[in-house]
Amino acid sequence: MRKLFLVILVALFMAGAVCSSVFAATPGSRTSPGRGEIAQMPYPSDPPKRFRLVRYIGLQDLDGIAATSIVIWDKTVDDGVTITTTTVSGDSSVAGILATTILTQDTVDNSAVQDIGLDNWAWLQTYGYALVDVSSANSIIAGAAMGTGTTAGLATIYMPSTDADWSTRTVSQGFAGFFFDDAAKSATDVEAFVRTE
Amino acid sequence: MKNSFVMIIVVLFATIITFLLVITILSADELTIPYSCYPKVIQTKFAEHNLKLDLNGDERTKDSWGFIKNEGAQYKIFTYKSITREELNLVTKIVGETAREELQDGENDSR
């Protein structure tokens, strides 16, 4: 019986050792999107992430949208592949967080098909560990729900709208995930878990 | 004494293998590309950039980078390791150029 207990103890110790290197509070591999290594072994420790190739139209004189921005689905184009920014807090059409910078459209009024292969496409992260920039509205509390803020591209704490006017309330129910850590107002590269699909 | 030594070895081996398997499974990233594709063409294009893309996850070899899954109007690429931002930018370039070429080929064929 004592031997069995010893065996279980050793097994738990080994499991703990592996876990501590994989799921450490702030492992070096927490660079999103990225990969990390466990000690000398060639195994990445990042959790799974989902990305979607999306398009941006934007105005011709703008620079595009930077990586780590929170974005929404474009409700003017209505094609399900075009994203844009919003100034609606907790926007219900939240799409995810940009993993790479996206540029504006080269030719005005091009459809998504006409834009294929051009530089106004980038990766939207819809699931998993991500880095996001936050607005100056609130400081962030670890574990708080995440949503869009009133500044384009910047995330903030999401609170479901309780507006008595249903038409206003219904467009502000966009839950996008949660924050891993506390963060100051206007912080950049805040650790979050995006969950929009 | 001999039995318990064997048991320790078995338990340790099982624990390590289980964790390595879990880690390997957890590390796969999923990329959805909203273009139709010819998987073999995509595979060739990736190979030009030293990324070995399998046509099926079961074909995985040591030097594989990921595999492709055709879903008609869109396709998915699953990486065997967590993808980097540089790789994402490279994938954007490869899939974009390939889709553009196929689009232009289609236009030429219809003329």
PDB file of N, CA, C and O in Angstrom, chain A residues 50-121:
ATOM      1  N   ARG A  50      -7.727  30.025 -33.009  1.00  0.00           N
ATOM      2  CA  ARG A  50      -8.422  29.985 -34.304  1.00  0.00           C
ATOM      3  C   ARG A  50      -8.266  31.346 -34.976  1.00  0.00           C
ATOM      4  O   ARG A  50      -8.490  32.374 -34.340  1.00  0.00           O
ATOM      5  N   PHE A  51      -7.913  31.305 -36.254  1.00  0.00           N
ATOM      6  CA  PHE A  51      -7.754  32.524 -37.034  1.00  0.00           C
ATOM      7  C   PHE A  51      -8.617  32.440 -38.288  1.00  0.00           C
ATOM      8  O   PHE A  51      -8.871  31.350 -38.796  1.00  0.00           O
ATOM      9  N   ARG A  52      -9.009  33.601 -38.773  1.00  0.00           N
ATOM     10  CA  ARG A  52      -9.852  33.672 -39.958  1.00  0.00           C
ATOM     11  C   ARG A  52      -9.296  34.792 -40.842  1.00  0.00           C
ATOM     12  O   ARG A  52      -9.018  35.881 -40.335  1.00  0.00           O
ATOM     13  N   LEU A  53      -9.128  34.523 -42.128  1.00  0.00           N
ATOM     14  CA  LEU A  53      -8.628  35.550 -43.038  1.00  0.00           C
ATOM     15  C   LEU A  53      -9.777  36.502 -43.354  1.00  0.00           C
ATOM     16  O   LEU A  53     -10.827  36.062 -43.847  1.00  0.00           O
ATOM     17  N   VAL A  54      -9.597  37.791 -43.039  1.00  0.00           N
ATOM     18  CA  VAL A  54     -10.682  38.763 -43.224  1.00  0.00           C
ATOM     19  C   VAL A  54     -10.205  39.952 -44.056  1.00  0.00           C
ATOM     20  O   VAL A  54      -9.000  40.175 -44.218  1.00  0.00           O
ATOM     21  N   ARG A  55     -11.182  40.701 -44.540  1.00  0.00           N
ATOM     22  CA  ARG A  55     -10.889  41.838 -45.428  1.00  0.00           C
ATOM     23  C   ARG A  55     -11.282  43.142 -44.752  1.00  0.00           C
ATOM     24  O   ARG A  55     -12.156  43.160 -43.881  1.00  0.00           O
ATOM     25  N   TYR A  56     -10.629  44.223 -45.163  1.00  0.00           N
ATOM     26  CA  TYR A  56     -10.973  45.550 -44.657  1.00  0.00           C
ATOM     27  C   TYR A  56     -11.119  46.499 -45.826  1.00  0.00           C
ATOM     28  O   TYR A  56     -10.379  46.404 -46.807  1.00  0.00           O
ATOM     29  N   ILE A  57     -12.094  47.388 -45.742  1.00  0.00           N
ATOM     30  CA  ILE A  57     -12.254  48.380 -46.809  1.00  0.00           C
ATOM     31  C   ILE A  57     -11.586  49.682 -46.362  1.00  0.00           C
ATOM     32  O   ILE A  57     -10.555  50.047 -46.871  1.00  0.00           O
ATOM     33  N   GLY A  58     -12.173  50.347 -45.378  1.00  0.00           N
ATOM     34  CA  GLY A  58     -11.578  51.570 -44.843  1.00  0.00           C
ATOM     35  C   GLY A  58     -11.558  52.706 -45.834  1.00  0.00           C
ATOM     36  O   GLY A  58     -11.824  52.528 -47.023  1.00  0.00           O
ATOM     37  N   LEU A  59     -11.253  53.864 -45.332  1.00  0.00           N
ATOM     38  CA  LEU A  59     -11.118  55.031 -46.207  1.00  0.00           C
ATOM     39  C   LEU A  59      -9.712  55.038 -46.793  1.00  0.00           C
ATOM     40  O   LEU A  59      -8.760  54.626 -46.150  1.00  0.00           O
ATOM     41  N   GLN A  60      -9.595  55.536 -47.982  1.00  0.00           N
ATOM     42  CA  GLN A  60      -8.330  55.457 -48.716  1.00  0.00           C
ATOM     43  C   GLN A  60      -7.184  56.214 -48.047  1.00  0.00           C
ATOM     44  O   GLN A  60      -6.021  55.903 -48.247  1.00  0.00           O
ATOM     45  N   ASP A  61      -7.525  57.234 -47.243  1.00  0.00           N
ATOM     46  CA  ASP A  61      -6.450  58.041 -46.661  1.00  0.00           C
ATOM     47  C   ASP A  61      -6.044  57.534 -45.267  1.00  0.00           C
ATOM     48  O   ASP A  61      -5.245  58.147 -44.587  1.00  0.00           O
ATOM     49  N   LEU A  62      -6.625  56.416 -44.835  1.00  0.00           N
ATOM     50  CA  LEU A  62      -6.263  55.887 -43.528  1.00  0.00           C
ATOM     51  C   LEU A  62      -5.162  54.841 -43.657  1.00  0.00           C
ATOM     52  O   LEU A  62      -4.902  54.319 -44.732  1.00  0.00           O
ATOM     53  N   ASP A  63      -4.560  54.506 -42.524  1.00  0.00           N
ATOM     54  CA  ASP A  63      -3.435  53.576 -42.546  1.00  0.00           C
ATOM     55  C   ASP A  63      -3.838  52.113 -42.410  1.00  0.00           C
ATOM     56  O   ASP A  63      -3.008  51.234 -42.474  1.00  0.00           O
ATOM     57  N   GLY A  64      -5.087  51.855 -42.151  1.00  0.00           N
ATOM     58  CA  GLY A  64      -5.496  50.480 -41.885  1.00  0.00           C
ATOM     59  C   GLY A  64      -5.725  50.300 -40.397  1.00  0.00           C
ATOM     60  O   GLY A  64      -5.820  51.269 -39.637  1.00  0.00           O
ATOM     61  N   ILE A  65      -5.792  49.050 -39.959  1.00  0.00           N
ATOM     62  CA  ILE A  65      -6.022  48.769 -38.534  1.00  0.00           C
ATOM     63  C   ILE A  65      -4.841  47.945 -38.027  1.00  0.00           C
ATOM     64  O   ILE A  65      -4.449  46.958 -38.651  1.00  0.00           O
ATOM     65  N   ALA A  66      -4.308  48.365 -36.892  1.00  0.00           N
ATOM     66  CA  ALA A  66      -3.129  47.695 -36.344  1.00  0.00           C
ATOM     67  C   ALA A  66      -3.488  46.356 -35.712  1.00  0.00           C
ATOM     68  O   ALA A  66      -4.632  46.147 -35.265  1.00  0.00           O
ATOM     69  N   ALA A  67      -2.498  45.464 -35.656  1.00  0.00           N
ATOM     70  CA  ALA A  67      -2.665  44.200 -34.929  1.00  0.00           C
ATOM     71  C   ALA A  67      -2.957  44.527 -33.468  1.00  0.00           C
ATOM     72  O   ALA A  67      -2.574  45.598 -32.988  1.00  0.00           O
ATOM     73  N   THR A  68      -3.639  43.619 -32.789  1.00  0.00           N
ATOM     74  CA  THR A  68      -4.082  43.735 -31.386  1.00  0.00           C
ATOM     75  C   THR A  68      -5.274  44.682 -31.218  1.00  0.00           C
ATOM     76  O   THR A  68      -5.599  45.076 -30.104  1.00  0.00           O
ATOM     77  N   SER A  69      -5.921  45.053 -32.331  1.00  0.00           N
ATOM     78  CA  SER A  69      -7.142  45.867 -32.248  1.00  0.00           C
ATOM     79  C   SER A  69      -8.353  44.946 -32.205  1.00  0.00           C
ATOM     80  O   SER A  69      -8.380  43.903 -32.867  1.00  0.00           O
ATOM     81  N   ILE A  70      -9.373  45.385 -31.475  1.00  0.00           N
ATOM     82  CA  ILE A  70     -10.631  44.623 -31.465  1.00  0.00           C
ATOM     83  C   ILE A  70     -11.517  45.183 -32.580  1.00  0.00           C
ATOM     84  O   ILE A  70     -11.586  46.407 -32.767  1.00  0.00           O
ATOM     85  N   VAL A  71     -12.122  44.300 -33.356  1.00  0.00           N
ATOM     86  CA  VAL A  71     -12.878  44.744 -34.539  1.00  0.00           C
ATOM     87  C   VAL A  71     -14.250  44.057 -34.603  1.00  0.00           C
ATOM     88  O   VAL A  71     -14.502  43.090 -33.880  1.00  0.00           O
ATOM     89  N   ILE A  72     -15.096  44.595 -35.468  1.00  0.00           N
ATOM     90  CA  ILE A  72     -16.454  44.045 -35.644  1.00  0.00           C
ATOM     91  C   ILE A  72     -16.664  43.643 -37.105  1.00  0.00           C
ATOM     92  O   ILE A  72     -15.898  44.035 -37.982  1.00  0.00           O
ATOM     93  N   TRP A  73     -17.710  42.878 -37.347  1.00  0.00           N
ATOM     94  CA  TRP A  73     -18.076  42.558 -38.731  1.00  0.00           C
ATOM     95  C   TRP A  73     -18.702  43.795 -39.362  1.00  0.00           C
ATOM     96  O   TRP A  73     -19.472  44.513 -38.706  1.00  0.00           O
ATOM     97  N   ASP A  74     -18.360  44.048 -40.622  1.00  0.00           N
ATOM     98  CA  ASP A  74     -18.871  45.218 -41.339  1.00  0.00           C
ATOM     99  C   ASP A  74     -20.349  45.019 -41.670  1.00  0.00           C
ATOM    100  O   ASP A  74     -20.703  44.076 -42.390  1.00  0.00           O
ATOM    101  N   LYS A  75     -21.199  45.913 -41.152  1.00  0.00           N
ATOM    102  CA  LYS A  75     -22.646  45.754 -41.353  1.00  0.00           C
ATOM    103  C   LYS A  75     -23.139  46.521 -42.572  1.00  0.00           C
ATOM    104  O   LYS A  75     -24.335  46.590 -42.820  1.00  0.00           O
ATOM    105  N   THR A  76     -22.218  47.122 -43.343  1.00  0.00           N
ATOM    106  CA  THR A  76     -22.608  47.787 -44.576  1.00  0.00           C
ATOM    107  C   THR A  76     -22.412  46.836 -45.750  1.00  0.00           C
ATOM    108  O   THR A  76     -23.255  46.713 -46.628  1.00  0.00           O
ATOM    109  N   VAL A  77     -21.289  46.133 -45.738  1.00  0.00           N
ATOM    110  CA  VAL A  77     -20.968  45.216 -46.843  1.00  0.00           C
ATOM    111  C   VAL A  77     -21.759  43.906 -46.710  1.00  0.00           C
ATOM    112  O   VAL A  77     -22.151  43.308 -47.709  1.00  0.00           O
ATOM    113  N   ASP A  78     -21.969  43.461 -45.487  1.00  0.00           N
ATOM    114  CA  ASP A  78     -22.777  42.253 -45.220  1.00  0.00           C
ATOM    115  C   ASP A  78     -22.273  40.998 -45.925  1.00  0.00           C
ATOM    116  O   ASP A  78     -23.079  40.217 -46.436  1.00  0.00           O
ATOM    117  N   ASP A  79     -20.968  40.799 -46.000  1.00  0.00           N
ATOM    118  CA  ASP A  79     -20.501  39.592 -46.688  1.00  0.00           C
ATOM    119  C   ASP A  79     -19.885  38.556 -45.750  1.00  0.00           C
ATOM    120  O   ASP A  79     -19.498  37.467 -46.174  1.00  0.00           O
ATOM    121  N   GLY A  80     -19.746  38.904 -44.473  1.00  0.00           N
ATOM    122  CA  GLY A  80     -19.208  37.938 -43.511  1.00  0.00           C
ATOM    123  C   GLY A  80     -17.716  37.720 -43.591  1.00  0.00           C
ATOM    124  O   GLY A  80     -17.174  36.874 -42.872  1.00  0.00           O
ATOM    125  N   VAL A  81     -17.023  38.460 -44.459  1.00  0.00           N
ATOM    126  CA  VAL A  81     -15.562  38.372 -44.488  1.00  0.00           C
ATOM    127  C   VAL A  81     -14.925  39.742 -44.281  1.00  0.00           C
ATOM    128  O   VAL A  81     -13.704  39.840 -44.157  1.00  0.00           O
ATOM    129  N   THR A  82     -15.745  40.788 -44.243  1.00  0.00           N
ATOM    130  CA  THR A  82     -15.202  42.141 -44.105  1.00  0.00           C
ATOM    131  C   THR A  82     -15.391  42.645 -42.678  1.00  0.00           C
ATOM    132  O   THR A  82     -16.473  42.535 -42.114  1.00  0.00           O
ATOM    133  N   ILE A  83     -14.306  43.179 -42.129  1.00  0.00           N
ATOM    134  CA  ILE A  83     -14.369  43.696 -40.751  1.00  0.00           C
ATOM    135  C   ILE A  83     -14.142  45.207 -40.746  1.00  0.00           C
ATOM    136  O   ILE A  83     -13.696  45.792 -41.739  1.00  0.00           O
ATOM    137  N   THR A  84     -14.469  45.828 -39.631  1.00  0.00           N
ATOM    138  CA  THR A  84     -14.210  47.258 -39.466  1.00  0.00           C
ATOM    139  C   THR A  84     -14.115  47.557 -37.970  1.00  0.00           C
ATOM    140  O   THR A  84     -14.185  46.644 -37.160  1.00  0.00           O
ATOM    141  N   THR A  85     -13.941  48.814 -37.636  1.00  0.00           N
ATOM    142  CA  THR A  85     -13.882  49.180 -36.219  1.00  0.00           C
ATOM    143  C   THR A  85     -15.217  49.773 -35.789  1.00  0.00           C
ATOM    144  O   THR A  85     -16.073  50.049 -36.625  1.00  0.00           O
ATOM    145  N   THR A  86     -15.366  49.983 -34.498  1.00  0.00           N
ATOM    146  CA  THR A  86     -16.619  50.535 -33.971  1.00  0.00           C
ATOM    147  C   THR A  86     -16.332  51.476 -32.807  1.00  0.00           C
ATOM    148  O   THR A  86     -15.269  51.390 -32.174  1.00  0.00           O
ATOM    149  N   THR A  87     -17.299  52.338 -32.545  1.00  0.00           N
ATOM    150  CA  THR A  87     -17.218  53.184 -31.350  1.00  0.00           C
ATOM    151  C   THR A  87     -18.420  52.898 -30.447  1.00  0.00           C
ATOM    152  O   THR A  87     -18.733  53.668 -29.554  1.00  0.00           O
ATOM    153  N   VAL A  88     -19.069  51.767 -30.721  1.00  0.00           N
ATOM    154  CA  VAL A  88     -20.193  51.349 -29.878  1.00  0.00           C
ATOM    155  C   VAL A  88     -19.645  50.459 -28.757  1.00  0.00           C
ATOM    156  O   VAL A  88     -18.965  49.471 -29.020  1.00  0.00           O
ATOM    157  N   SER A  89     -19.942  50.820 -27.537  1.00  0.00           N
ATOM    158  CA  SER A  89     -19.472  50.034 -26.403  1.00  0.00           C
ATOM    159  C   SER A  89     -20.198  48.687 -26.368  1.00  0.00           C
ATOM    160  O   SER A  89     -21.422  48.635 -26.468  1.00  0.00           O
ATOM    161  N   GLY A  90     -19.440  47.605 -26.273  1.00  0.00           N
ATOM    162  CA  GLY A  90     -20.039  46.268 -26.245  1.00  0.00           C
ATOM    163  C   GLY A  90     -20.778  45.927 -27.525  1.00  0.00           C
ATOM    164  O   GLY A  90     -21.809  45.249 -27.505  1.00  0.00           O
ATOM    165  N   ASP A  91     -20.246  46.372 -28.672  1.00  0.00           N
ATOM    166  CA  ASP A  91     -20.910  46.167 -29.973  1.00  0.00           C
ATOM    167  C   ASP A  91     -21.260  44.688 -30.200  1.00  0.00           C
ATOM    168  O   ASP A  91     -20.385  43.818 -30.108  1.00  0.00           O
ATOM    169  N   SER A  92     -22.528  44.427 -30.492  1.00  0.00           N
ATOM    170  CA  SER A  92     -22.999  43.049 -30.665  1.00  0.00           C
ATOM    171  C   SER A  92     -22.371  42.348 -31.868  1.00  0.00           C
ATOM    172  O   SER A  92     -22.368  41.125 -31.933  1.00  0.00           O
ATOM    173  N   SER A  93     -21.855  43.115 -32.826  1.00  0.00           N
ATOM    174  CA  SER A  93     -21.274  42.489 -34.019  1.00  0.00           C
ATOM    175  C   SER A  93     -19.767  42.286 -33.876  1.00  0.00           C
ATOM    176  O   SER A  93     -19.059  42.190 -34.873  1.00  0.00           O
ATOM    177  N   VAL A  94     -19.288  42.205 -32.628  1.00  0.00           N
ATOM    178  CA  VAL A  94     -17.851  42.020 -32.417  1.00  0.00           C
ATOM    179  C   VAL A  94     -17.369  40.739 -33.116  1.00  0.00           C
ATOM    180  O   VAL A  94     -18.041  39.695 -33.062  1.00  0.00           O
ATOM    181  N   ALA A  95     -16.218  40.860 -33.802  1.00  0.00           N
ATOM    182  CA  ALA A  95     -15.708  39.736 -34.605  1.00  0.00           C
ATOM    183  C   ALA A  95     -14.512  39.058 -33.952  1.00  0.00           C
ATOM    184  O   ALA A  95     -14.334  37.849 -34.062  1.00  0.00           O
ATOM    185  N   GLY A  96     -13.657  39.825 -33.281  1.00  0.00           N
ATOM    186  CA  GLY A  96     -12.467  39.248 -32.664  1.00  0.00           C
ATOM    187  C   GLY A  96     -11.345  40.265 -32.596  1.00  0.00           C
ATOM    188  O   GLY A  96     -11.589  41.477 -32.647  1.00  0.00           O
ATOM    189  N   ILE A  97     -10.129  39.756 -32.503  1.00  0.00           N
ATOM    190  CA  ILE A  97      -8.951  40.623 -32.375  1.00  0.00           C
ATOM    191  C   ILE A  97      -8.027  40.387 -33.567  1.00  0.00           C
ATOM    192  O   ILE A  97      -7.762  39.231 -33.925  1.00  0.00           O
ATOM    193  N   LEU A  98      -7.559  41.468 -34.162  1.00  0.00           N
ATOM    194  CA  LEU A  98      -6.655  41.315 -35.302  1.00  0.00           C
ATOM    195  C   LEU A  98      -5.296  40.796 -34.837  1.00  0.00           C
ATOM    196  O   LEU A  98      -4.710  41.333 -33.901  1.00  0.00           O
ATOM    197  N   ALA A  99      -4.823  39.751 -35.484  1.00  0.00           N
ATOM    198  CA  ALA A  99      -3.517  39.176 -35.140  1.00  0.00           C
ATOM    199  C   ALA A  99      -2.413  39.797 -35.976  1.00  0.00           C
ATOM    200  O   ALA A  99      -1.250  39.801 -35.575  1.00  0.00           O
ATOM    201  N   THR A 100      -2.784  40.309 -37.146  1.00  0.00           N
ATOM    202  CA  THR A 100      -1.808  40.996 -38.003  1.00  0.00           C
ATOM    203  C   THR A 100      -2.437  42.295 -38.500  1.00  0.00           C
ATOM    204  O   THR A 100      -3.663  42.413 -38.554  1.00  0.00           O
ATOM    205  N   THR A 101      -1.605  43.236 -38.860  1.00  0.00           N
ATOM    206  CA  THR A 101      -2.096  44.548 -39.321  1.00  0.00           C
ATOM    207  C   THR A 101      -2.804  44.403 -40.665  1.00  0.00           C
ATOM    208  O   THR A 101      -2.369  43.645 -41.526  1.00  0.00           O
ATOM    209  N   ILE A 102      -3.899  45.132 -40.807  1.00  0.00           N
ATOM    210  CA  ILE A 102      -4.663  45.060 -42.062  1.00  0.00           C
ATOM    211  C   ILE A 102      -4.658  46.438 -42.722  1.00  0.00           C
ATOM    212  O   ILE A 102      -4.794  47.460 -42.041  1.00  0.00           O
ATOM    213  N   LEU A 103      -4.465  46.454 -44.035  1.00  0.00           N
ATOM    214  CA  LEU A 103      -4.392  47.719 -44.769  1.00  0.00           C
ATOM    215  C   LEU A 103      -5.740  48.048 -45.405  1.00  0.00           C
ATOM    216  O   LEU A 103      -6.625  47.199 -45.470  1.00  0.00           O
ATOM    217  N   THR A 104      -5.861  49.278 -45.880  1.00  0.00           N
ATOM    218  CA  THR A 104      -7.113  49.695 -46.526  1.00  0.00           C
ATOM    219  C   THR A 104      -7.168  49.166 -47.964  1.00  0.00           C
ATOM    220  O   THR A 104      -6.162  48.763 -48.543  1.00  0.00           O
ATOM    221  N   GLN A 105      -8.375  49.244 -48.515  1.00  0.00           N
ATOM    222  CA  GLN A 105      -8.621  48.745 -49.869  1.00  0.00           C
ATOM    223  C   GLN A 105      -7.910  49.617 -50.912  1.00  0.00           C
ATOM    224  O   GLN A 105      -7.867  50.838 -50.776  1.00  0.00           O
ATOM    225  N   ASP A 106      -7.367  48.978 -51.938  1.00  0.00           N
ATOM    226  CA  ASP A 106      -6.689  49.733 -53.008  1.00  0.00           C
ATOM    227  C   ASP A 106      -7.688  50.349 -53.976  1.00  0.00           C
ATOM    228  O   ASP A 106      -7.541  51.484 -54.403  1.00  0.00           O
ATOM    229  N   THR A 107      -8.704  49.570 -54.342  1.00  0.00           N
ATOM    230  CA  THR A 107      -9.676  50.040 -55.323  1.00  0.00           C
ATOM    231  C   THR A 107     -11.045  50.163 -54.670  1.00  0.00           C
ATOM    232  O   THR A 107     -11.591  49.167 -54.182  1.00  0.00           O
ATOM    233  N   VAL A 108     -11.569  51.381 -54.677  1.00  0.00           N
ATOM    234  CA  VAL A 108     -12.858  51.638 -54.031  1.00  0.00           C
ATOM    235  C   VAL A 108     -13.950  50.794 -54.673  1.00  0.00           C
ATOM    236  O   VAL A 108     -13.965  50.600 -55.894  1.00  0.00           O
ATOM    237  N   ASP A 109     -14.853  50.293 -53.849  1.00  0.00           N
ATOM    238  CA  ASP A 109     -16.027  49.529 -54.278  1.00  0.00           C
ATOM    239  C   ASP A 109     -15.718  48.137 -54.822  1.00  0.00           C
ATOM    240  O   ASP A 109     -16.591  47.479 -55.392  1.00  0.00           O
ATOM    241  N   ASN A 110     -14.489  47.678 -54.670  1.00  0.00           N
ATOM    242  CA  ASN A 110     -14.200  46.287 -55.034  1.00  0.00           C
ATOM    243  C   ASN A 110     -14.999  45.354 -54.134  1.00  0.00           C
ATOM    244  O   ASN A 110     -15.154  45.620 -52.938  1.00  0.00           O
ATOM    245  N   SER A 111     -15.470  44.257 -54.688  1.00  0.00           N
ATOM    246  CA  SER A 111     -16.122  43.243 -53.857  1.00  0.00           C
ATOM    247  C   SER A 111     -15.030  42.391 -53.213  1.00  0.00           C
ATOM    248  O   SER A 111     -13.850  42.523 -53.557  1.00  0.00           O
ATOM    249  N   ALA A 112     -15.439  41.496 -52.306  1.00  0.00           N
ATOM    250  CA  ALA A 112     -14.459  40.618 -51.651  1.00  0.00           C
ATOM    251  C   ALA A 112     -13.735  39.772 -52.695  1.00  0.00           C
ATOM    252  O   ALA A 112     -12.520  39.566 -52.609  1.00  0.00           O
ATOM    253  N   VAL A 113     -14.450  39.279 -53.692  1.00  0.00           N
ATOM    254  CA  VAL A 113     -13.833  38.445 -54.731  1.00  0.00           C
ATOM    255  C   VAL A 113     -12.814  39.258 -55.529  1.00  0.00           C
ATOM    256  O   VAL A 113     -11.710  38.787 -55.820  1.00  0.00           O
ATOM    257  N   GLN A 114     -13.172  40.504 -55.842  1.00  0.00           N
ATOM    258  CA  GLN A 114     -12.246  41.350 -56.609  1.00  0.00           C
ATOM    259  C   GLN A 114     -10.997  41.703 -55.782  1.00  0.00           C
ATOM    260  O   GLN A 114      -9.950  41.989 -56.332  1.00  0.00           O
ATOM    261  N   ASP A 115     -11.155  41.672 -54.475  1.00  0.00           N
ATOM    262  CA  ASP A 115     -10.033  42.017 -53.587  1.00  0.00           C
ATOM    263  C   ASP A 115      -9.130  40.831 -53.257  1.00  0.00           C
ATOM    264  O   ASP A 115      -8.087  41.005 -52.620  1.00  0.00           O
ATOM    265  N   ILE A 116      -9.523  39.636 -53.676  1.00  0.00           N
ATOM    266  CA  ILE A 116      -8.736  38.439 -53.328  1.00  0.00           C
ATOM    267  C   ILE A 116      -7.272  38.612 -53.725  1.00  0.00           C
ATOM    268  O   ILE A 116      -6.969  39.039 -54.841  1.00  0.00           O
ATOM    269  N   GLY A 117      -6.394  38.313 -52.791  1.00  0.00           N
ATOM    270  CA  GLY A 117      -4.959  38.376 -53.067  1.00  0.00           C
ATOM    271  C   GLY A 117      -4.364  39.756 -52.898  1.00  0.00           C
ATOM    272  O   GLY A 117      -3.151  39.922 -53.015  1.00  0.00           O
ATOM    273  N   LEU A 118      -5.173  40.767 -52.611  1.00  0.00           N
ATOM    274  CA  LEU A 118      -4.631  42.118 -52.412  1.00  0.00           C
ATOM    275  C   LEU A 118      -4.237  42.283 -50.937  1.00  0.00           C
ATOM    276  O   LEU A 118      -4.451  41.386 -50.126  1.00  0.00           O
ATOM    277  N   ASP A 119      -3.695  43.463 -50.613  1.00  0.00           N
ATOM    278  CA  ASP A 119      -3.118  43.582 -49.259  1.00  0.00           C
ATOM    279  C   ASP A 119      -4.085  44.047 -48.182  1.00  0.00           C
ATOM    280  O   ASP A 119      -3.663  44.378 -47.080  1.00  0.00           O
ATOM    281  N   ASN A 120      -5.380  44.089 -48.506  1.00  0.00           N
ATOM    282  CA  ASN A 120      -6.347  44.469 -47.469  1.00  0.00           C
ATOM    283  C   ASN A 120      -6.973  43.231 -46.807  1.00  0.00           C
ATOM    284  O   ASN A 120      -8.149  43.227 -46.466  1.00  0.00           O
ATOM    285  N   TRP A 121      -6.158  42.186 -46.658  1.00  0.00           N
ATOM    286  CA  TRP A 121      -6.584  40.979 -45.956  1.00  0.00           C
ATOM    287  C   TRP A 121      -5.605  40.722 -44.813  1.00  0.00           C
ATOM    288  O   TRP A 121      -4.402  40.949 -44.954  1.00  0.00           O
TER     289      TRP A 121
END
